[in-house]
Amino acid sequence: MKSERKLTSFDKVAKRYSKDVIPYRYPQYLTMIHLLELGGSEQVLDIGSGPGIMSLELAKLIPKGYLKGGDISEPMVALASENARRLGVSNAEFMVEDALNLSFPDETFDVIISSNAFPWVSDRKKFLKEVFRTLKPGGKFGLVSLADTVYQEFADALTAIAHNYDDRIPSGPDFSVAGARVFTQQNLANFVRENGFEILRSFRFSAEEPISPEKYLNRVNSIVNENYLDDLEPDEKTQARADIIEALNQLFGDKLVITESSIFVLARRTE
Ligand SMILES: C[S@@+](CC[C@H](N)C(=O)[O-])C[C@H]1O[C@@H](n2cnc3c(N)ncnc32)[C@H](O)[C@@H]1O
């Protein structure tokens, strides 16, 4: 099985991601953890655990269980391990794992969670197959995945300036966060159902928060590492950054918001 490692862009942005994204995602993490109705002794896997913040919040609620966090990015695994030490959480362990080829035996976990790794994997059927395989029959699967409206304001700003760059900047529907696949609530729930799971809950989770254009640009870059400027020359990139900020100001002014929008699916492995 080919490794996904080369495909991930998260190695370069691990620390920035923690600073610029995690604070806005906290409500999502806590909502998903609450939906799982944990008993306290479950064996849990977090796939694509990143800096491990959701994993560690969950680990605190399973004092008699354990949490394993698997991520394909070594810098992310290092950061999550450091966070576990810093927060004194001793029942969590982080390791390098490819979601498409998990190292765990069949039927290992009572619960599997995954927050916003699903949009980046190259083979989403295989991802669900691995979740199904490593979950115990009847085990719960909590999936959080980017919604189709995520970072819409940023996509609009790129569209507004794309003609200045002979369309070497992605615009409109071509803009995707680092190649991420986004879903509607119905599409994602159907996809999970078609791959062997019973759907217990599914809904769109949205929050909007005012932000300055500069911070917004920073935040998007903490996920995509400016990949939307890849086709520009270095001096054009400086101009493009200024143009994006100007476009965000013109389009939205002080109404600019982060559209933090994800689809939640709580599912169960059928027997
Ligand atoms: C947007 S981050 C989400 C991190 C964390 N779950 C959160 O919600 O804050 C996506 C994570 O998925 C990881 N990832 C991407 N492809 C993966 C794969 N095939 N296997 C495991 N992890 C993967 C990335 O390295 C990254 O840490």
PDB file of C-alpha atoms and ligand atoms in Angstrom:
ATOM      1  CA  MET A   1       0.000   0.000   0.000  1.00  0.00           C
ATOM      2  CA  LYS A   2       1.464   3.336  -0.985  1.00  0.00           C
ATOM      3  CA  SER A   3       2.068   5.715   1.896  1.00  0.00           C
ATOM      4  CA  GLU A   4       0.089   8.934   2.084  1.00  0.00           C
ATOM      5  CA  ARG A   5       3.018  10.664   3.688  1.00  0.00           C
ATOM      6  CA  LYS A   6       4.135  12.682   0.656  1.00  0.00           C
ATOM      7  CA  LEU A   7       0.630  14.006   0.191  1.00  0.00           C
ATOM      8  CA  THR A   8       0.290  15.735   3.529  1.00  0.00           C
ATOM      9  CA  SER A   9       1.109  19.408   3.864  1.00  0.00           C
ATOM     10  CA  PHE A  10       0.713  19.405   7.630  1.00  0.00           C
ATOM     11  CA  ASP A  11       4.383  18.807   8.467  1.00  0.00           C
ATOM     12  CA  LYS A  12       5.193  22.434   7.686  1.00  0.00           C
ATOM     13  CA  VAL A  13       2.279  24.015   9.480  1.00  0.00           C
ATOM     14  CA  ALA A  14       2.005  22.012  12.730  1.00  0.00           C
ATOM     15  CA  LYS A  15       2.803  24.899  15.093  1.00  0.00           C
ATOM     16  CA  ARG A  16       0.909  27.553  13.129  1.00  0.00           C
ATOM     17  CA  TYR A  17      -2.099  25.255  12.922  1.00  0.00           C
ATOM     18  CA  SER A  18      -2.120  24.940  16.719  1.00  0.00           C
ATOM     19  CA  LYS A  19      -2.028  28.687  17.205  1.00  0.00           C
ATOM     20  CA  ASP A  20      -4.373  29.885  14.452  1.00  0.00           C
ATOM     21  CA  VAL A  21      -6.948  27.102  14.111  1.00  0.00           C
ATOM     22  CA  ILE A  22      -7.292  25.113  17.330  1.00  0.00           C
ATOM     23  CA  PRO A  23      -8.883  27.914  19.424  1.00  0.00           C
ATOM     24  CA  TYR A  24     -11.732  28.210  16.904  1.00  0.00           C
ATOM     25  CA  ARG A  25     -12.273  24.448  16.784  1.00  0.00           C
ATOM     26  CA  TYR A  26     -12.658  23.899  20.534  1.00  0.00           C
ATOM     27  CA  PRO A  27     -16.471  24.063  20.503  1.00  0.00           C
ATOM     28  CA  GLN A  28     -16.485  21.401  17.774  1.00  0.00           C
ATOM     29  CA  TYR A  29     -14.168  19.110  19.734  1.00  0.00           C
ATOM     30  CA  LEU A  30     -16.265  19.375  22.889  1.00  0.00           C
ATOM     31  CA  THR A  31     -19.538  18.827  21.015  1.00  0.00           C
ATOM     32  CA  MET A  32     -18.286  15.630  19.383  1.00  0.00           C
ATOM     33  CA  ILE A  33     -16.875  14.315  22.666  1.00  0.00           C
ATOM     34  CA  HIS A  34     -20.220  14.994  24.390  1.00  0.00           C
ATOM     35  CA  LEU A  35     -22.155  13.140  21.651  1.00  0.00           C
ATOM     36  CA  LEU A  36     -20.116   9.974  22.251  1.00  0.00           C
ATOM     37  CA  GLU A  37     -21.622   9.506  25.758  1.00  0.00           C
ATOM     38  CA  LEU A  38     -18.453   7.875  27.056  1.00  0.00           C
ATOM     39  CA  GLY A  39     -18.583   5.552  30.052  1.00  0.00           C
ATOM     40  CA  GLY A  40     -14.997   6.126  31.238  1.00  0.00           C
ATOM     41  CA  SER A  41     -13.204   2.910  30.345  1.00  0.00           C
ATOM     42  CA  GLU A  42     -13.281   2.884  26.532  1.00  0.00           C
ATOM     43  CA  GLN A  43     -10.357   2.171  24.246  1.00  0.00           C
ATOM     44  CA  VAL A  44     -10.360   5.015  21.743  1.00  0.00           C
ATOM     45  CA  LEU A  45      -8.499   5.863  18.543  1.00  0.00           C
ATOM     46  CA  ASP A  46      -8.276   9.390  17.109  1.00  0.00           C
ATOM     47  CA  ILE A  47      -7.305   9.256  13.411  1.00  0.00           C
ATOM     48  CA  GLY A  48      -5.415  12.302  12.119  1.00  0.00           C
ATOM     49  CA  SER A  49      -5.097  13.580  15.675  1.00  0.00           C
ATOM     50  CA  GLY A  50      -2.908  16.580  14.702  1.00  0.00           C
ATOM     51  CA  PRO A  51      -1.724  18.477  17.819  1.00  0.00           C
ATOM     52  CA  GLY A  52      -3.921  16.133  19.883  1.00  0.00           C
ATOM     53  CA  ILE A  53      -6.129  18.708  21.534  1.00  0.00           C
ATOM     54  CA  MET A  54      -9.434  16.910  20.910  1.00  0.00           C
ATOM     55  CA  SER A  55      -7.762  13.595  21.800  1.00  0.00           C
ATOM     56  CA  LEU A  56      -6.524  14.934  25.134  1.00  0.00           C
ATOM     57  CA  GLU A  57      -9.888  16.459  26.070  1.00  0.00           C
ATOM     58  CA  LEU A  58     -11.432  13.053  25.396  1.00  0.00           C
ATOM     59  CA  ALA A  59      -8.711  11.137  27.277  1.00  0.00           C
ATOM     60  CA  LYS A  60      -9.568  13.072  30.445  1.00  0.00           C
ATOM     61  CA  LEU A  61     -13.068  11.530  30.320  1.00  0.00           C
ATOM     62  CA  ILE A  62     -11.852   7.924  30.121  1.00  0.00           C
ATOM     63  CA  PRO A  63      -9.685   7.571  33.251  1.00  0.00           C
ATOM     64  CA  LYS A  64      -9.994   3.773  33.121  1.00  0.00           C
ATOM     65  CA  GLY A  65      -9.514   3.581  29.351  1.00  0.00           C
ATOM     66  CA  TYR A  66      -6.864   4.812  26.950  1.00  0.00           C
ATOM     67  CA  LEU A  67      -6.592   6.973  23.899  1.00  0.00           C
ATOM     68  CA  LYS A  68      -4.314   6.407  20.935  1.00  0.00           C
ATOM     69  CA  GLY A  69      -3.781   9.240  18.473  1.00  0.00           C
ATOM     70  CA  GLY A  70      -2.472   8.372  15.019  1.00  0.00           C
ATOM     71  CA  ASP A  71      -1.261  10.945  12.493  1.00  0.00           C
ATOM     72  CA  ILE A  72       0.768  10.675   9.310  1.00  0.00           C
ATOM     73  CA  SER A  73       2.747  13.837  10.113  1.00  0.00           C
ATOM     74  CA  GLU A  74       5.724  13.307  12.430  1.00  0.00           C
ATOM     75  CA  PRO A  75       5.830  16.967  13.566  1.00  0.00           C
ATOM     76  CA  MET A  76       2.136  16.700  14.502  1.00  0.00           C
ATOM     77  CA  VAL A  77       2.782  13.504  16.494  1.00  0.00           C
ATOM     78  CA  ALA A  78       5.698  15.203  18.302  1.00  0.00           C
ATOM     79  CA  LEU A  79       3.523  18.214  19.119  1.00  0.00           C
ATOM     80  CA  ALA A  80       0.670  16.023  20.415  1.00  0.00           C
ATOM     81  CA  SER A  81       3.077  14.035  22.630  1.00  0.00           C
ATOM     82  CA  GLU A  82       4.469  17.302  23.995  1.00  0.00           C
ATOM     83  CA  ASN A  83       0.920  18.545  24.668  1.00  0.00           C
ATOM     84  CA  ALA A  84       0.083  15.313  26.540  1.00  0.00           C
ATOM     85  CA  ARG A  85       3.141  15.793  28.775  1.00  0.00           C
ATOM     86  CA  ARG A  86       2.436  19.492  29.281  1.00  0.00           C
ATOM     87  CA  LEU A  87      -1.183  18.831  30.274  1.00  0.00           C
ATOM     88  CA  GLY A  88      -0.285  15.821  32.420  1.00  0.00           C
ATOM     89  CA  VAL A  89      -2.542  13.386  30.532  1.00  0.00           C
ATOM     90  CA  SER A  90      -1.020   9.939  31.057  1.00  0.00           C
ATOM     91  CA  ASN A  91      -3.569   7.659  29.335  1.00  0.00           C
ATOM     92  CA  ALA A  92      -2.920   9.053  25.840  1.00  0.00           C
ATOM     93  CA  GLU A  93      -0.243   8.000  23.396  1.00  0.00           C
ATOM     94  CA  PHE A  94       0.490   9.459  19.952  1.00  0.00           C
ATOM     95  CA  MET A  95       2.112   7.648  17.048  1.00  0.00           C
ATOM     96  CA  VAL A  96       2.718   7.901  13.310  1.00  0.00           C
ATOM     97  CA  GLU A  97      -0.107   6.094  11.523  1.00  0.00           C
ATOM     98  CA  ASP A  98      -1.497   6.177   8.011  1.00  0.00           C
ATOM     99  CA  ALA A  99      -5.301   6.262   8.124  1.00  0.00           C
ATOM    100  CA  LEU A 100      -5.368   4.114   4.994  1.00  0.00           C
ATOM    101  CA  ASN A 101      -3.224   1.378   6.485  1.00  0.00           C
ATOM    102  CA  LEU A 102      -3.665   1.323  10.275  1.00  0.00           C
ATOM    103  CA  SER A 103      -1.282  -0.890  12.244  1.00  0.00           C
ATOM    104  CA  PHE A 104      -3.946  -2.085  14.734  1.00  0.00           C
ATOM    105  CA  PRO A 105      -5.553  -5.553  14.683  1.00  0.00           C
ATOM    106  CA  ASP A 106      -9.210  -6.041  13.748  1.00  0.00           C
ATOM    107  CA  GLU A 107     -11.830  -5.040  16.360  1.00  0.00           C
ATOM    108  CA  THR A 108      -9.452  -3.199  18.699  1.00  0.00           C
ATOM    109  CA  PHE A 109     -11.387  -0.042  19.615  1.00  0.00           C
ATOM    110  CA  ASP A 110     -14.707   0.761  21.323  1.00  0.00           C
ATOM    111  CA  VAL A 111     -14.730   4.234  19.799  1.00  0.00           C
ATOM    112  CA  ILE A 112     -12.965   5.889  16.868  1.00  0.00           C
ATOM    113  CA  ILE A 113     -12.987   9.630  16.296  1.00  0.00           C
ATOM    114  CA  SER A 114     -11.573  11.707  13.497  1.00  0.00           C
ATOM    115  CA  SER A 115     -11.715  15.467  13.182  1.00  0.00           C
ATOM    116  CA  ASN A 116     -10.917  17.036   9.843  1.00  0.00           C
ATOM    117  CA  ALA A 117      -8.436  14.480   8.555  1.00  0.00           C
ATOM    118  CA  PHE A 118     -11.048  12.845   6.286  1.00  0.00           C
ATOM    119  CA  PRO A 119     -11.042  15.784   3.803  1.00  0.00           C
ATOM    120  CA  TRP A 120      -7.357  15.212   3.024  1.00  0.00           C
ATOM    121  CA  VAL A 121      -7.060  11.481   2.522  1.00  0.00           C
ATOM    122  CA  SER A 122      -6.771  10.261  -1.050  1.00  0.00           C
ATOM    123  CA  ASP A 123      -9.062   7.245  -0.650  1.00  0.00           C
ATOM    124  CA  ARG A 124     -12.055   7.909   1.585  1.00  0.00           C
ATOM    125  CA  LYS A 125     -13.575   4.444   1.063  1.00  0.00           C
ATOM    126  CA  LYS A 126     -10.364   2.850   2.304  1.00  0.00           C
ATOM    127  CA  PHE A 127     -10.371   5.230   5.290  1.00  0.00           C
ATOM    128  CA  LEU A 128     -13.866   4.005   6.276  1.00  0.00           C
ATOM    129  CA  LYS A 129     -12.842   0.402   5.669  1.00  0.00           C
ATOM    130  CA  GLU A 130     -10.002   0.806   8.143  1.00  0.00           C
ATOM    131  CA  VAL A 131     -12.335   2.424  10.694  1.00  0.00           C
ATOM    132  CA  PHE A 132     -14.806  -0.454  10.254  1.00  0.00           C
ATOM    133  CA  ARG A 133     -12.068  -3.083  10.551  1.00  0.00           C
ATOM    134  CA  THR A 134     -10.459  -1.714  13.720  1.00  0.00           C
ATOM    135  CA  LEU A 135     -13.737  -0.853  15.519  1.00  0.00           C
ATOM    136  CA  LYS A 136     -15.407  -3.514  17.642  1.00  0.00           C
ATOM    137  CA  PRO A 137     -18.857  -4.529  16.327  1.00  0.00           C
ATOM    138  CA  GLY A 138     -21.347  -1.977  17.649  1.00  0.00           C
ATOM    139  CA  GLY A 139     -18.514   0.506  18.306  1.00  0.00           C
ATOM    140  CA  LYS A 140     -19.092   4.221  17.758  1.00  0.00           C
ATOM    141  CA  PHE A 141     -17.450   6.373  15.094  1.00  0.00           C
ATOM    142  CA  GLY A 142     -17.463  10.162  15.483  1.00  0.00           C
ATOM    143  CA  LEU A 143     -16.511  11.941  12.272  1.00  0.00           C
ATOM    144  CA  VAL A 144     -16.017  15.686  11.839  1.00  0.00           C
ATOM    145  CA  SER A 145     -15.322  16.893   8.312  1.00  0.00           C
ATOM    146  CA  LEU A 146     -15.145  20.289   6.591  1.00  0.00           C
ATOM    147  CA  ALA A 147     -18.470  21.548   5.249  1.00  0.00           C
ATOM    148  CA  ASP A 148     -18.914  22.883   1.744  1.00  0.00           C
ATOM    149  CA  THR A 149     -19.236  26.469   3.026  1.00  0.00           C
ATOM    150  CA  VAL A 150     -15.932  26.503   4.869  1.00  0.00           C
ATOM    151  CA  TYR A 151     -13.689  29.533   4.130  1.00  0.00           C
ATOM    152  CA  GLN A 152     -16.181  30.776   1.561  1.00  0.00           C
ATOM    153  CA  GLU A 153     -15.104  34.387   2.093  1.00  0.00           C
ATOM    154  CA  PHE A 154     -11.524  33.483   1.229  1.00  0.00           C
ATOM    155  CA  ALA A 155     -12.620  31.704  -1.945  1.00  0.00           C
ATOM    156  CA  ASP A 156     -14.606  34.827  -2.916  1.00  0.00           C
ATOM    157  CA  ALA A 157     -11.530  37.044  -2.450  1.00  0.00           C
ATOM    158  CA  LEU A 158      -9.419  34.756  -4.650  1.00  0.00           C
ATOM    159  CA  THR A 159     -12.110  34.822  -7.317  1.00  0.00           C
ATOM    160  CA  ALA A 160     -12.100  38.627  -7.226  1.00  0.00           C
ATOM    161  CA  ILE A 161      -8.358  38.883  -7.965  1.00  0.00           C
ATOM    162  CA  ALA A 162      -7.763  35.787 -10.139  1.00  0.00           C
ATOM    163  CA  HIS A 163      -7.970  37.775 -13.405  1.00  0.00           C
ATOM    164  CA  ASN A 164      -4.972  39.928 -12.277  1.00  0.00           C
ATOM    165  CA  TYR A 165      -2.896  36.758 -12.344  1.00  0.00           C
ATOM    166  CA  ASP A 166      -4.111  35.223 -15.624  1.00  0.00           C
ATOM    167  CA  ASP A 167      -6.122  32.771 -13.552  1.00  0.00           C
ATOM    168  CA  ARG A 168      -2.975  31.175 -12.091  1.00  0.00           C
ATOM    169  CA  ILE A 169      -4.779  31.519  -8.743  1.00  0.00           C
ATOM    170  CA  PRO A 170      -7.653  29.079  -8.132  1.00  0.00           C
ATOM    171  CA  SER A 171     -11.024  30.760  -8.071  1.00  0.00           C
ATOM    172  CA  GLY A 172     -14.597  29.967  -7.105  1.00  0.00           C
ATOM    173  CA  PRO A 173     -15.280  26.259  -6.811  1.00  0.00           C
ATOM    174  CA  ASP A 174     -11.659  25.466  -7.787  1.00  0.00           C
ATOM    175  CA  PHE A 175     -10.449  26.752  -4.436  1.00  0.00           C
ATOM    176  CA  SER A 176     -10.118  23.958  -1.971  1.00  0.00           C
ATOM    177  CA  VAL A 177      -8.274  24.118   1.311  1.00  0.00           C
ATOM    178  CA  ALA A 178      -5.035  22.324   0.418  1.00  0.00           C
ATOM    179  CA  GLY A 179      -6.883  19.977  -1.880  1.00  0.00           C
ATOM    180  CA  ALA A 180      -9.415  19.118   0.806  1.00  0.00           C
ATOM    181  CA  ARG A 181     -12.701  17.495  -0.173  1.00  0.00           C
ATOM    182  CA  VAL A 182     -15.708  19.213   1.390  1.00  0.00           C
ATOM    183  CA  PHE A 183     -19.174  17.733   1.942  1.00  0.00           C
ATOM    184  CA  THR A 184     -22.779  18.646   2.517  1.00  0.00           C
ATOM    185  CA  GLN A 185     -24.428  17.008   5.512  1.00  0.00           C
ATOM    186  CA  GLN A 186     -26.467  14.684   3.311  1.00  0.00           C
ATOM    187  CA  ASN A 187     -23.524  13.621   1.146  1.00  0.00           C
ATOM    188  CA  LEU A 188     -21.309  12.774   4.069  1.00  0.00           C
ATOM    189  CA  ALA A 189     -23.980  10.860   6.001  1.00  0.00           C
ATOM    190  CA  ASN A 190     -24.868   8.870   2.872  1.00  0.00           C
ATOM    191  CA  PHE A 191     -21.236   8.074   2.182  1.00  0.00           C
ATOM    192  CA  VAL A 192     -20.665   6.766   5.714  1.00  0.00           C
ATOM    193  CA  ARG A 193     -23.912   4.730   5.574  1.00  0.00           C
ATOM    194  CA  GLU A 194     -22.981   3.203   2.214  1.00  0.00           C
ATOM    195  CA  ASN A 195     -19.746   1.989   3.772  1.00  0.00           C
ATOM    196  CA  GLY A 196     -21.340  -0.195   6.418  1.00  0.00           C
ATOM    197  CA  PHE A 197     -22.281   2.129   9.277  1.00  0.00           C
ATOM    198  CA  GLU A 198     -25.573   2.929  10.926  1.00  0.00           C
ATOM    199  CA  ILE A 199     -26.011   6.694  11.256  1.00  0.00           C
ATOM    200  CA  LEU A 200     -26.968   7.799  14.780  1.00  0.00           C
ATOM    201  CA  ARG A 201     -26.753  11.580  14.264  1.00  0.00           C
ATOM    202  CA  SER A 202     -25.637  13.903  11.505  1.00  0.00           C
ATOM    203  CA  PHE A 203     -25.737  17.682  11.335  1.00  0.00           C
ATOM    204  CA  ARG A 204     -23.904  20.790  10.234  1.00  0.00           C
ATOM    205  CA  PHE A 205     -21.995  22.659  12.930  1.00  0.00           C
ATOM    206  CA  SER A 206     -21.402  26.330  12.174  1.00  0.00           C
ATOM    207  CA  ALA A 207     -19.945  29.247  14.022  1.00  0.00           C
ATOM    208  CA  GLU A 208     -19.104  32.680  12.705  1.00  0.00           C
ATOM    209  CA  GLU A 209     -16.613  35.018  14.254  1.00  0.00           C
ATOM    210  CA  PRO A 210     -15.420  38.484  13.144  1.00  0.00           C
ATOM    211  CA  ILE A 211     -11.794  38.600  12.023  1.00  0.00           C
ATOM    212  CA  SER A 212      -9.402  41.062  10.355  1.00  0.00           C
ATOM    213  CA  PRO A 213      -8.304  40.328   6.743  1.00  0.00           C
ATOM    214  CA  GLU A 214      -4.680  39.924   7.901  1.00  0.00           C
ATOM    215  CA  LYS A 215      -5.596  37.342  10.525  1.00  0.00           C
ATOM    216  CA  TYR A 216      -7.882  35.557   8.111  1.00  0.00           C
ATOM    217  CA  LEU A 217      -5.065  35.223   5.566  1.00  0.00           C
ATOM    218  CA  ASN A 218      -2.807  33.936   8.335  1.00  0.00           C
ATOM    219  CA  ARG A 219      -5.373  31.426   9.434  1.00  0.00           C
ATOM    220  CA  VAL A 220      -5.964  29.988   5.971  1.00  0.00           C
ATOM    221  CA  ASN A 221      -2.188  29.779   5.491  1.00  0.00           C
ATOM    222  CA  SER A 222      -1.839  27.858   8.737  1.00  0.00           C
ATOM    223  CA  ILE A 223      -3.713  25.068   6.963  1.00  0.00           C
ATOM    224  CA  VAL A 224      -2.699  25.382   3.332  1.00  0.00           C
ATOM    225  CA  ASN A 225       0.766  26.923   3.526  1.00  0.00           C
ATOM    226  CA  GLU A 226      -0.083  29.287   0.622  1.00  0.00           C
ATOM    227  CA  ASN A 227      -0.551  26.420  -1.823  1.00  0.00           C
ATOM    228  CA  TYR A 228      -3.024  28.563  -3.802  1.00  0.00           C
ATOM    229  CA  LEU A 229      -0.063  30.814  -4.781  1.00  0.00           C
ATOM    230  CA  ASP A 230       2.122  27.939  -6.006  1.00  0.00           C
ATOM    231  CA  ASP A 231       1.947  29.004  -9.664  1.00  0.00           C
ATOM    232  CA  LEU A 232       3.151  32.579  -9.011  1.00  0.00           C
ATOM    233  CA  GLU A 233       6.688  34.002  -9.040  1.00  0.00           C
ATOM    234  CA  PRO A 234       8.086  35.107  -5.628  1.00  0.00           C
ATOM    235  CA  ASP A 235       7.566  38.841  -6.269  1.00  0.00           C
ATOM    236  CA  GLU A 236       4.039  38.219  -7.533  1.00  0.00           C
ATOM    237  CA  LYS A 237       3.232  36.439  -4.267  1.00  0.00           C
ATOM    238  CA  THR A 238       3.897  39.589  -2.231  1.00  0.00           C
ATOM    239  CA  GLN A 239       1.536  41.523  -4.463  1.00  0.00           C
ATOM    240  CA  ALA A 240      -1.065  38.742  -4.320  1.00  0.00           C
ATOM    241  CA  ARG A 241      -1.089  38.806  -0.504  1.00  0.00           C
ATOM    242  CA  ALA A 242      -1.758  42.547  -0.577  1.00  0.00           C
ATOM    243  CA  ASP A 243      -4.459  42.043  -3.232  1.00  0.00           C
ATOM    244  CA  ILE A 244      -6.193  39.361  -1.174  1.00  0.00           C
ATOM    245  CA  ILE A 245      -6.313  41.639   1.875  1.00  0.00           C
ATOM    246  CA  GLU A 246      -7.643  44.485  -0.267  1.00  0.00           C
ATOM    247  CA  ALA A 247     -10.284  42.205  -1.840  1.00  0.00           C
ATOM    248  CA  LEU A 248     -11.402  40.951   1.579  1.00  0.00           C
ATOM    249  CA  ASN A 249     -11.736  44.569   2.718  1.00  0.00           C
ATOM    250  CA  GLN A 250     -13.708  45.568  -0.368  1.00  0.00           C
ATOM    251  CA  LEU A 251     -15.993  42.545  -0.351  1.00  0.00           C
ATOM    252  CA  PHE A 252     -16.721  42.276   3.350  1.00  0.00           C
ATOM    253  CA  GLY A 253     -15.294  45.310   5.210  1.00  0.00           C
ATOM    254  CA  ASP A 254     -15.955  44.915   8.916  1.00  0.00           C
ATOM    255  CA  LYS A 255     -18.437  42.108   8.187  1.00  0.00           C
ATOM    256  CA  LEU A 256     -15.628  39.656   7.508  1.00  0.00           C
ATOM    257  CA  VAL A 257     -16.134  36.472   9.502  1.00  0.00           C
ATOM    258  CA  ILE A 258     -14.554  33.099   9.852  1.00  0.00           C
ATOM    259  CA  THR A 259     -17.095  30.570   8.665  1.00  0.00           C
ATOM    260  CA  GLU A 260     -16.102  27.643  10.828  1.00  0.00           C
ATOM    261  CA  SER A 261     -18.330  25.037   9.368  1.00  0.00           C
ATOM    262  CA  SER A 262     -18.096  21.270   9.696  1.00  0.00           C
ATOM    263  CA  ILE A 263     -20.316  18.258   9.167  1.00  0.00           C
ATOM    264  CA  PHE A 264     -20.731  15.948  12.156  1.00  0.00           C
ATOM    265  CA  VAL A 265     -21.604  12.300  11.696  1.00  0.00           C
ATOM    266  CA  LEU A 266     -22.029   9.985  14.659  1.00  0.00           C
ATOM    267  CA  ALA A 267     -22.242   6.403  13.432  1.00  0.00           C
ATOM    268  CA  ARG A 268     -22.072   2.851  14.708  1.00  0.00           C
ATOM    269  CA  ARG A 269     -20.347  -0.141  13.189  1.00  0.00           C
ATOM    270  CA  THR A 270     -22.995  -2.645  12.242  1.00  0.00           C
ATOM    271  CA  GLU A 271     -22.436  -6.085  13.792  1.00  0.00           C
TER     272      GLU A 271
HETATM  273  C1  LIG B   1      -6.740  19.682   9.788  1.00  0.00           C
HETATM  274  S1  LIG B   1      -5.680  18.615  10.678  1.00  0.00           S
HETATM  275  C2  LIG B   1      -6.786  18.092  11.974  1.00  0.00           C
HETATM  276  C3  LIG B   1      -6.088  17.816  13.274  1.00  0.00           C
HETATM  277  C4  LIG B   1      -7.005  17.516  14.464  1.00  0.00           C
HETATM  278  N1  LIG B   1      -7.742  16.289  14.286  1.00  0.00           N
HETATM  279  C5  LIG B   1      -7.943  18.666  14.687  1.00  0.00           C
HETATM  280  O1  LIG B   1      -9.134  18.512  14.438  1.00  0.00           O
HETATM  281  O2  LIG B   1      -7.477  19.719  15.128  1.00  0.00           O
HETATM  282  C6  LIG B   1      -5.601  17.176   9.666  1.00  0.00           C
HETATM  283  C7  LIG B   1      -4.622  16.128  10.176  1.00  0.00           C
HETATM  284  O3  LIG B   1      -4.818  14.934   9.418  1.00  0.00           O
HETATM  285  C8  LIG B   1      -3.535  14.351   9.207  1.00  0.00           C
HETATM  286  N2  LIG B   1      -3.608  13.426   8.064  1.00  0.00           N
HETATM  287  C9  LIG B   1      -3.773  13.720   6.760  1.00  0.00           C
HETATM  288  N3  LIG B   1      -3.761  12.589   6.014  1.00  0.00           N
HETATM  289  C10 LIG B   1      -3.605  11.550   6.897  1.00  0.00           C
HETATM  290  C11 LIG B   1      -3.510  10.127   6.756  1.00  0.00           C
HETATM  291  N4  LIG B   1      -3.577   9.534   5.570  1.00  0.00           N
HETATM  292  N5  LIG B   1      -3.346   9.385   7.868  1.00  0.00           N
HETATM  293  C12 LIG B   1      -3.257   9.958   9.090  1.00  0.00           C
HETATM  294  N6  LIG B   1      -3.328  11.297   9.285  1.00  0.00           N
HETATM  295  C13 LIG B   1      -3.503  12.080   8.197  1.00  0.00           C
HETATM  296  C14 LIG B   1      -2.635  15.548   8.976  1.00  0.00           C
HETATM  297  O4  LIG B   1      -1.273  15.243   9.147  1.00  0.00           O
HETATM  298  C15 LIG B   1      -3.178  16.523  10.013  1.00  0.00           C
HETATM  299  O5  LIG B   1      -2.503  16.455  11.246  1.00  0.00           O
END
